[in-house]
Coordinates of C-alpha atoms in Angstrom, one line a residue:
S22 CA 33.6 -10.6 -10.3
G23 CA 33.2 -7.3 -9.2
A24 CA 29.9 -7.4 -11.9
A25 CA 28.2 -9.8 -9.2
L26 CA 28.8 -8.7 -5.9
V27 CA 27.2 -5.2 -6.9
L28 CA 24.2 -7.8 -8.5
C29 CA 24.4 -9.0 -5.4
S30 CA 24.8 -7.3 -2.8
V31 CA 22.7 -4.3 -4.2
S32 CA 19.6 -7.4 -4.9
V33 CA 19.6 -8.9 -1.2
A34 CA 19.5 -5.0 -0.3
C35 CA 16.7 -3.6 -2.3
L36 CA 14.4 -7.4 -1.0
S37 CA 13.5 -4.4 2.2
G38 CA 11.5 -2.8 -0.6
L39 CA 9.7 -6.3 -2.1
M40 CA 8.9 -6.0 1.9
M41 CA 7.6 -2.2 1.8
G42 CA 5.9 -2.9 -1.5
Y43 CA 3.8 -6.3 0.1
E44 CA 3.1 -4.6 3.7
M45 CA 1.4 -2.0 1.1
S46 CA -0.8 -3.4 -0.2
V47 CA -1.1 -6.5 1.6
I48 CA -3.7 -4.5 3.8
S49 CA -5.9 -4.1 1.2
G50 CA -6.9 -7.1 1.0
A51 CA -6.7 -8.6 4.7
L52 CA -8.6 -5.7 6.3
L53 CA -11.3 -7.4 4.5
Q54 CA -11.8 -10.5 7.0
L55 CA -9.8 -8.2 9.9
R56 CA -12.6 -6.1 10.0
D57 CA -15.1 -9.7 10.2
V58 CA -12.5 -12.0 12.7
L59 CA -11.9 -8.7 15.3
T60 CA -15.5 -6.8 14.6
L61 CA -13.7 -3.7 13.9
S62 CA -14.9 -0.5 13.8
C63 CA -14.5 2.7 10.9
P64 CA -12.3 4.6 13.0
Q65 CA -10.3 1.2 14.3
Q66 CA -9.9 -0.1 10.1
E67 CA -8.7 3.5 9.8
Q68 CA -6.2 3.0 12.9
V69 CA -5.4 -0.4 11.3
V70 CA -4.2 1.0 8.3
G71 CA -2.4 4.1 9.8
S72 CA -0.5 2.6 11.9
I73 CA 2.1 1.7 9.7
L74 CA 2.2 5.2 8.4
F75 CA 2.7 5.9 12.4
G76 CA 5.7 3.8 13.3
A77 CA 7.6 4.7 9.7
F78 CA 6.8 8.4 11.2
L79 CA 8.0 8.1 14.3
L80 CA 11.4 6.2 13.0
S81 CA 12.1 8.8 10.4
L82 CA 13.3 10.9 12.0
G83 CA 15.8 10.0 13.7
G84 CA 16.4 7.0 11.2
G85 CA 19.7 9.1 9.5
T86 CA 22.2 8.8 12.4
I87 CA 21.8 5.5 12.6
L88 CA 22.0 5.6 9.1
D89 CA 24.9 7.4 10.2
R90 CA 26.4 6.0 13.3
Y91 CA 26.2 2.3 12.6
G92 CA 25.9 2.9 9.0
R93 CA 23.8 1.6 5.7
R94 CA 24.2 -2.3 6.1
F95 CA 23.7 -2.1 9.5
S96 CA 20.6 -0.4 8.7
I97 CA 19.3 -3.1 6.6
I98 CA 19.4 -6.2 8.9
L99 CA 17.6 -4.0 12.0
T100 CA 14.7 -3.2 9.6
A101 CA 15.1 -6.8 8.7
L102 CA 15.3 -7.8 13.0
L103 CA 11.6 -5.4 13.3
C104 CA 9.9 -6.5 10.4
V105 CA 9.9 -9.9 11.3
L106 CA 9.4 -9.1 14.8
G107 CA 5.8 -6.9 13.7
T108 CA 4.4 -9.9 11.6
L109 CA 4.7 -12.0 14.0
L110 CA 2.9 -9.3 17.1
S111 CA 0.4 -9.3 14.8
V112 CA -0.5 -13.1 13.3
C113 CA 0.3 -14.6 16.8
V114 CA -2.0 -12.4 18.8
V115 CA -4.9 -12.2 17.7
S116 CA -6.1 -8.1 19.1
F117 CA -6.8 -4.7 18.0
W118 CA -4.3 -3.6 19.6
A119 CA -1.4 -5.8 18.7
L120 CA -2.4 -5.5 14.7
V121 CA -1.3 -1.6 15.6
I122 CA 1.7 -2.4 17.4
G123 CA 3.1 -4.9 14.4
R124 CA 1.9 -2.9 11.7
M125 CA 3.6 0.1 14.3
L126 CA 6.8 -1.5 14.4
V127 CA 6.1 -2.6 10.3
G128 CA 6.2 0.6 9.4
M129 CA 9.5 1.5 11.7
A130 CA 11.0 -1.2 9.7
V131 CA 10.0 0.2 6.6
A132 CA 10.1 3.3 6.4
L133 CA 13.9 3.3 7.6
S134 CA 14.9 0.1 4.9
G135 CA 14.2 1.8 1.5
T136 CA 17.1 5.3 2.8
A137 CA 19.2 2.5 3.7
S138 CA 18.1 0.6 1.2
C139 CA 18.9 3.3 -1.8
L140 CA 21.5 4.8 0.1
Y141 CA 23.3 1.2 -0.1
A142 CA 22.7 0.7 -3.6
A143 CA 23.8 4.2 -5.1
E144 CA 26.7 3.0 -2.7
V145 CA 28.1 -0.2 -3.8
A146 CA 27.9 1.2 -7.6
P147 CA 29.8 2.4 -10.7
A148 CA 29.2 5.5 -10.8
A149 CA 27.2 4.4 -14.9
W150 CA 25.4 1.9 -13.0
R151 CA 23.4 4.4 -10.4
G152 CA 20.1 5.1 -11.3
R153 CA 19.5 0.5 -12.7
C154 CA 20.9 -0.1 -9.6
V155 CA 18.4 2.8 -6.9
C156 CA 15.7 1.9 -9.8
V157 CA 15.7 -1.7 -8.5
Y158 CA 14.4 -0.6 -5.2
E159 CA 11.0 0.7 -6.9
L160 CA 11.4 -2.0 -8.8
M161 CA 11.0 -5.0 -5.9
V162 CA 8.8 -2.2 -4.8
V163 CA 6.2 -2.8 -7.6
L164 CA 7.0 -7.0 -7.1
G165 CA 5.9 -6.5 -3.6
M166 CA 3.2 -4.9 -4.4
L167 CA 2.3 -7.3 -7.1
L168 CA 3.1 -10.4 -4.6
G169 CA 1.2 -8.6 -1.8
F170 CA -2.3 -8.1 -4.0
G171 CA -1.7 -11.6 -5.2
L172 CA -2.0 -13.5 -2.0
S173 CA -4.8 -11.8 -0.8
C174 CA -6.8 -12.5 -3.8
A175 CA -5.5 -16.0 -3.3
F176 CA -6.2 -15.9 -0.2
A177 CA -9.7 -14.2 0.1
G178 CA -12.0 -16.3 0.2
V179 CA -9.7 -19.2 3.2
P180 CA -10.1 -18.6 7.0
D181 CA -8.1 -16.5 8.8
G182 CA -6.5 -15.9 5.7
W183 CA -5.5 -13.0 6.3
R184 CA -2.5 -14.6 8.4
F185 CA -1.2 -16.0 5.9
T186 CA -0.9 -12.8 3.8
F187 CA 0.9 -11.7 7.2
G188 CA 3.0 -14.6 7.3
G189 CA 4.7 -14.2 3.8
V190 CA 7.3 -11.4 4.4
L191 CA 8.3 -13.3 6.4
L192 CA 10.3 -15.1 3.8
P193 CA 12.8 -11.8 1.9
A194 CA 12.9 -9.7 5.7
L195 CA 14.4 -13.4 7.1
L196 CA 16.4 -13.6 3.4
Q197 CA 18.2 -10.3 3.6
A198 CA 18.5 -10.9 7.7
G199 CA 20.9 -14.2 6.8
I200 CA 22.6 -13.0 3.4
M201 CA 23.3 -9.3 4.6
P202 CA 25.7 -9.7 7.4
L203 CA 28.4 -12.0 5.0
L204 CA 27.8 -8.7 1.9
P205 CA 30.5 -5.4 1.7
Q206 CA 29.9 -2.7 4.3
S207 CA 29.4 1.0 2.1
P208 CA 33.3 1.9 0.5
R209 CA 31.7 5.7 1.8
F210 CA 30.5 5.0 4.7
L211 CA 33.9 3.7 5.8
L212 CA 35.7 6.8 4.3
A213 CA 33.3 7.8 6.6
Q214 CA 34.4 6.6 9.5
Q215 CA 38.2 7.0 9.4
R216 CA 38.6 3.2 7.8
E217 CA 40.5 3.0 5.1
K218 CA 42.2 0.6 4.4
E219 CA 38.8 -1.3 4.5
A220 CA 37.5 1.3 2.2
H221 CA 40.5 0.6 0.0
A222 CA 39.8 -2.9 0.4
T223 CA 35.7 -2.8 0.1
L224 CA 36.4 -0.9 -3.6
L225 CA 38.9 -3.2 -5.3
R226 CA 36.9 -5.9 -4.3
L227 CA 33.0 -4.3 -6.2
R228 CA 35.2 -3.0 -8.8
A229 CA 37.1 -7.1 -9.7
G230 CA 36.8 -6.7 -13.4
I231 CA 34.3 -4.2 -14.3
K232 CA 35.1 -2.4 -17.9
G233 CA 35.0 1.8 -17.6
V234 CA 35.3 2.3 -15.1
D235 CA 37.6 4.3 -13.6
A236 CA 40.7 3.8 -10.9
V237 CA 39.5 2.6 -7.9
E238 CA 42.0 5.4 -5.7
D239 CA 40.0 7.7 -8.6
E240 CA 36.6 7.2 -7.1
L241 CA 38.1 7.6 -3.2
R242 CA 39.8 10.5 -3.9
A243 CA 36.0 11.7 -4.9
I244 CA 34.7 9.9 -2.4
R245 CA 37.1 12.1 -0.1
L246 CA 35.8 15.3 -1.5
A247 CA 32.0 14.9 -1.3
L248 CA 32.3 13.5 1.9
G249 CA 34.7 17.1 2.9
A250 CA 32.4 19.3 1.1
E251 CA 29.8 18.0 3.4
R252 CA 31.6 18.9 6.4
L253 CA 31.8 22.4 5.1
H254 CA 27.8 22.3 5.8
G255 CA 25.0 22.5 8.7
F256 CA 21.8 21.9 8.8
L257 CA 21.1 26.1 8.3
D258 CA 23.1 25.8 5.3
L259 CA 20.0 24.2 3.5
F260 CA 17.7 27.0 4.0
R261 CA 20.9 29.3 2.4
S262 CA 21.9 30.0 -0.9
R263 CA 25.7 28.6 -0.5
D264 CA 25.6 26.1 -3.6
N265 CA 21.8 26.4 -3.7
M266 CA 21.7 24.1 -1.3
F267 CA 17.4 25.9 -0.5
Q268 CA 16.4 25.0 -4.2
R269 CA 18.4 21.7 -3.6
L270 CA 15.1 21.1 -0.3
L271 CA 13.3 21.9 -2.4
V272 CA 13.1 20.1 -4.5
G273 CA 14.0 16.7 -2.7
A274 CA 11.2 18.0 -0.7
G275 CA 8.2 18.6 -3.5
L276 CA 8.8 15.0 -5.2
V277 CA 8.7 14.0 -1.7
F278 CA 5.1 15.3 -1.3
L279 CA 3.7 14.7 -5.1
Q280 CA 4.9 11.2 -4.0
Q281 CA 2.1 11.2 -0.8
T282 CA -0.2 14.0 -1.8
T283 CA -1.1 12.7 -5.4
G284 CA -3.1 9.8 -3.7
Q285 CA -0.7 6.5 -4.4
P286 CA -0.7 5.4 -1.1
N287 CA -4.7 5.7 -0.5
I288 CA -4.6 4.1 -3.5
L289 CA -3.2 1.7 -3.0
A290 CA -4.5 0.6 1.2
Y291 CA -7.7 1.0 0.2
A292 CA -8.0 -1.3 -3.0
S293 CA -9.9 -3.6 -2.6
T294 CA -12.8 -1.9 -0.3
V295 CA -12.6 0.8 -3.6
L296 CA -13.2 -1.3 -6.5
S297 CA -15.7 -2.9 -4.2
S298 CA -17.9 0.1 -3.5
V299 CA -18.0 0.8 -7.1
G300 CA -19.8 -2.1 -8.4
F301 CA -16.5 -5.6 -7.8
H302 CA -18.9 -7.3 -5.1
G303 CA -17.9 -10.4 -3.3
N304 CA -13.7 -10.2 -1.6
E305 CA -11.8 -12.2 -3.5
A306 CA -13.8 -10.1 -6.9
A307 CA -12.7 -6.7 -5.1
T308 CA -8.9 -8.4 -4.3
L309 CA -9.1 -10.4 -7.6
A310 CA -9.2 -6.9 -10.1
S311 CA -7.1 -4.5 -6.9
T312 CA -4.7 -7.5 -8.8
G313 CA -4.2 -6.1 -11.8
F314 CA -2.9 -2.8 -10.7
G315 CA 0.4 -4.6 -9.0
V316 CA 0.2 -6.2 -12.9
V317 CA 0.6 -2.8 -14.2
K318 CA 3.0 -0.8 -11.5
V319 CA 5.9 -3.9 -12.4
G320 CA 4.6 -3.4 -16.5
G321 CA 4.7 0.1 -15.8
T322 CA 9.0 0.2 -14.0
I323 CA 10.4 -1.2 -16.0
P324 CA 10.7 0.7 -18.4
A325 CA 11.4 3.0 -15.7
V326 CA 14.8 0.7 -15.3
F327 CA 16.1 0.8 -18.4
L328 CA 15.2 4.4 -19.7
V329 CA 16.0 6.7 -16.5
D330 CA 19.2 7.1 -17.8
K331 CA 18.5 7.9 -21.2
V332 CA 15.8 9.8 -20.5
G333 CA 16.6 11.6 -17.9
P334 CA 14.4 10.5 -14.2
K335 CA 12.9 14.7 -15.5
A336 CA 11.8 13.5 -19.0
L337 CA 10.0 11.1 -17.3
L338 CA 8.7 12.7 -14.0
C339 CA 6.5 15.3 -16.9
L340 CA 5.1 12.5 -18.7
G341 CA 3.8 10.4 -15.7
T342 CA 1.7 13.2 -13.8
I343 CA 0.4 14.9 -16.9
V344 CA -1.2 10.7 -17.4
M345 CA -2.0 10.8 -13.7
M346 CA -4.3 14.3 -14.5
L347 CA -6.0 13.0 -17.2
S348 CA -6.9 10.0 -16.1
T349 CA -7.7 10.9 -12.0
A350 CA -10.0 13.5 -14.9
T351 CA -11.3 11.0 -17.0
L352 CA -12.6 8.9 -13.1
G353 CA -14.3 12.3 -11.9
A354 CA -16.2 13.1 -15.1
V355 CA -17.5 10.2 -15.5
T356 CA -18.6 9.4 -11.4
M357 CA -19.9 12.6 -12.3
Q358 CA -21.9 12.2 -15.6
S359 CA -23.1 8.9 -13.2
H360 CA -25.2 11.2 -10.4
T361 CA -24.3 8.8 -7.2
H362 CA -23.3 10.1 -4.0
V363 CA -20.6 8.5 -2.1
S364 CA -20.6 8.1 2.4
S365 CA -18.2 6.6 2.9
L366 CA -15.3 3.4 2.1
C367 CA -15.9 2.4 5.7
K368 CA -18.5 -0.4 6.7
G369 CA -18.5 -1.9 9.3
P370 CA -18.2 -6.5 10.5
V371 CA -20.6 -7.4 8.4
N372 CA -23.3 -10.9 8.5
K373 CA -23.4 -14.0 5.8
A374 CA -26.5 -13.5 4.8
N375 CA -28.2 -10.9 2.3
L376 CA -31.2 -10.0 4.1
T377 CA -32.2 -10.5 7.5
V378 CA -35.4 -9.9 9.1
F379 CA -34.9 -10.1 12.8
E380 CA -37.6 -8.8 15.3
T381 CA -36.6 -6.2 18.9
G382 CA -39.5 -6.4 21.1
A383 CA -42.4 -6.5 19.3
E384 CA -41.5 -4.7 16.6
A385 CA -40.0 -5.8 13.3
D386 CA -36.1 -4.3 11.9
F387 CA -34.3 -4.8 8.3
Q388 CA -31.7 -5.1 7.3
T389 CA -29.7 -5.2 4.1
N390 CA -26.3 -6.4 3.9
T391 CA -26.1 -6.3 -0.1
P392 CA -23.2 -4.1 -1.7
L393 CA -24.9 -0.9 -2.0
G394 CA -22.2 0.6 -5.0
L395 CA -21.6 3.9 -4.4
Y396 CA -25.0 4.6 -2.5
Q397 CA -24.3 4.3 1.3
P398 CA -28.2 4.5 2.0
S399 CA -28.7 5.9 6.3
Y400 CA -29.8 4.2 8.8
N401 CA -33.2 5.4 8.5
E402 CA -33.7 4.3 5.4
L403 CA -32.6 1.2 5.7
Q404 CA -34.8 0.5 9.0
N405 CA -38.9 -0.7 8.5
K406 CA -40.4 -1.4 11.7
N407 CA -44.0 -3.3 11.4
K408 CA -46.0 -4.9 14.0
A409 CA -45.8 -8.8 13.4
D410 CA -44.8 -12.2 15.9
A411 CA -42.3 -13.3 16.4
F412 CA -39.6 -15.0 13.6
L413 CA -35.8 -14.6 12.3
T414 CA -36.6 -14.9 8.1
T415 CA -33.3 -15.4 6.3
V416 CA -33.4 -14.6 2.8
N417 CA -30.9 -15.9 0.8
D418 CA -32.6 -17.7 -1.7
T419 CA -35.7 -18.8 -3.6
K420 CA -36.1 -22.5 -1.4
D421 CA -37.8 -21.0 1.5
H422 CA -40.2 -19.7 -1.2
W423 CA -39.2 -15.6 -0.3
I424 CA -39.3 -13.2 -2.7
L425 CA -37.2 -10.4 -3.2
N426 CA -38.9 -7.6 -6.2
Y427 CA -36.9 -4.9 -6.3
T428 CA -39.7 -1.5 -8.8
Y429 CA -37.2 1.5 -11.2
D430 CA -39.7 4.0 -10.0
H431 CA -40.8 3.1 -6.6
R432 CA -38.0 1.4 -5.0
T433 CA -40.3 -0.7 -2.7
A434 CA -39.3 -4.2 -2.1
F435 CA -42.1 -6.8 -1.6
M436 CA -42.0 -9.9 -0.3
D437 CA -44.5 -12.5 -0.7
S438 CA -44.9 -16.2 0.7
E439 CA -46.7 -18.6 0.2
R440 CA -47.8 -20.2 3.0
D441 CA -48.8 -16.3 3.7
S442 CA -51.3 -14.2 2.3
S443 CA -49.4 -10.5 4.4
K444 CA -47.1 -7.8 2.4
I445 CA -44.4 -6.2 4.3
A446 CA -42.9 -3.5 2.5
L447 CA -39.6 -2.5 3.2
Q448 CA -38.9 1.1 3.1
S449 CA -37.2 3.3 0.0
L450 CA -33.5 1.1 -0.4
H451 CA -32.4 2.6 -2.3
V452 CA -30.1 0.2 -4.7
N453 CA -27.9 2.0 -6.5
E454 CA -26.3 -0.8 -8.1
V455 CA -23.1 0.9 -10.3
S456 CA -23.4 0.5 -14.3
P457 CA -21.4 -1.7 -15.3
S458 CA -19.9 1.3 -18.0
L459 CA -19.3 2.7 -15.3
K460 CA -17.3 0.0 -12.8
W461 CA -15.0 -0.5 -16.2
I462 CA -13.6 2.8 -16.6
S463 CA -13.7 3.7 -12.8
L464 CA -11.1 0.1 -12.6
V465 CA -9.2 1.5 -16.4
S466 CA -8.3 4.8 -15.1
L467 CA -7.6 3.4 -11.9
L468 CA -5.0 1.7 -13.8
V469 CA -3.6 3.9 -16.1
Y470 CA -2.4 6.2 -13.0
V471 CA -1.3 2.8 -11.5
A472 CA 0.8 2.9 -13.9
G473 CA 1.1 7.4 -14.6
F474 CA 2.5 7.3 -11.9
S475 CA 4.9 3.5 -12.1
I476 CA 7.4 5.7 -15.2
S477 CA 7.3 9.0 -13.5
L478 CA 7.4 9.2 -8.9
G479 CA 6.9 6.1 -7.9
P480 CA 10.6 5.2 -9.5

């Protein structure tokens, strides 16, 4: 029936949303492993995260031409193959530049596929179903995020687990590339290409057995009128008052601008890193906490899918932005009261030892790799040089008869050995662990923020 064909077409096209959400979230957990595997500096980590956005920017400049000339279905197949190519390059060639180029190719794929999939879903669906069908794309995005966070959590402690998390996108990409050629073209695209007979036959298939829709001839006539009106407008008409085109442009550009500047992409890319900095120590713990983001996004998007055609998008936008504002204000107020200091979310590759004392010449350096909460001490605060014999000692537990004591008032650590009565003082480490209340309020505030985005600006 036509309903089954529409449902299948929309579902396969919206796999692009699954891949987009997956790629946006998977880097959050994988970055914790990659910075050690590839010895990535802080600027290199930023380039890895930003490369997918840079690739998206490059293809978005000419993506509209591809959509108009070759169609929505071709664009979706092309982006699926680009995603496969970029993923294989990132996984098979273990180097910084292969990772950056691979992520750029993936960024190109998700940029074009997002527009192509939403257009295809809107153009094959009946008018009464259009809002829900387009929202399916956003639902797939949040399911992809949940899947990405979940796999990051599952493989966080596995050697080379980042390969498995990156490779998880291959299955939906290959599935989409294989099924999409069997599905119908967009009737609107066929009419725009002057392929009248094909458009009529395709629309007959898509509307077969669906009650309450306009006759095929009436829908074709409406599409022709819309295409004719579009041809009367040029690019510069976007900036004129004719037919309220300039106001429409401002609404569209404003919504997309707010989607980005409200911070959602940043939260997704650095979710595990942010949560690690507020007290969720360890890669597994931080990634597990960030998995809650995916669950909340799914829970927030499902109501939007069912309510958008009844309540209207404007009401959901107002409600969601108020929730986002209150949650971020709460997080900011709590953080200010805690008197914590954030210097950087970035950490370079670290050793597995919690505390290592090693000698350079006749001077000993002390470094700590223990997570320090929101406070990141300077290099000079972590370095203390003392005359000592040549030795290399790692302090992990009490089996080596070493004791690490923290004093709250003076914040001075002493290591005492039963074999040697000498005391070595570590210079003010300023270890400020985040209080449990701040840690959980931070997590809840971020989850509420994500829920507000998921019912408003997201869909």
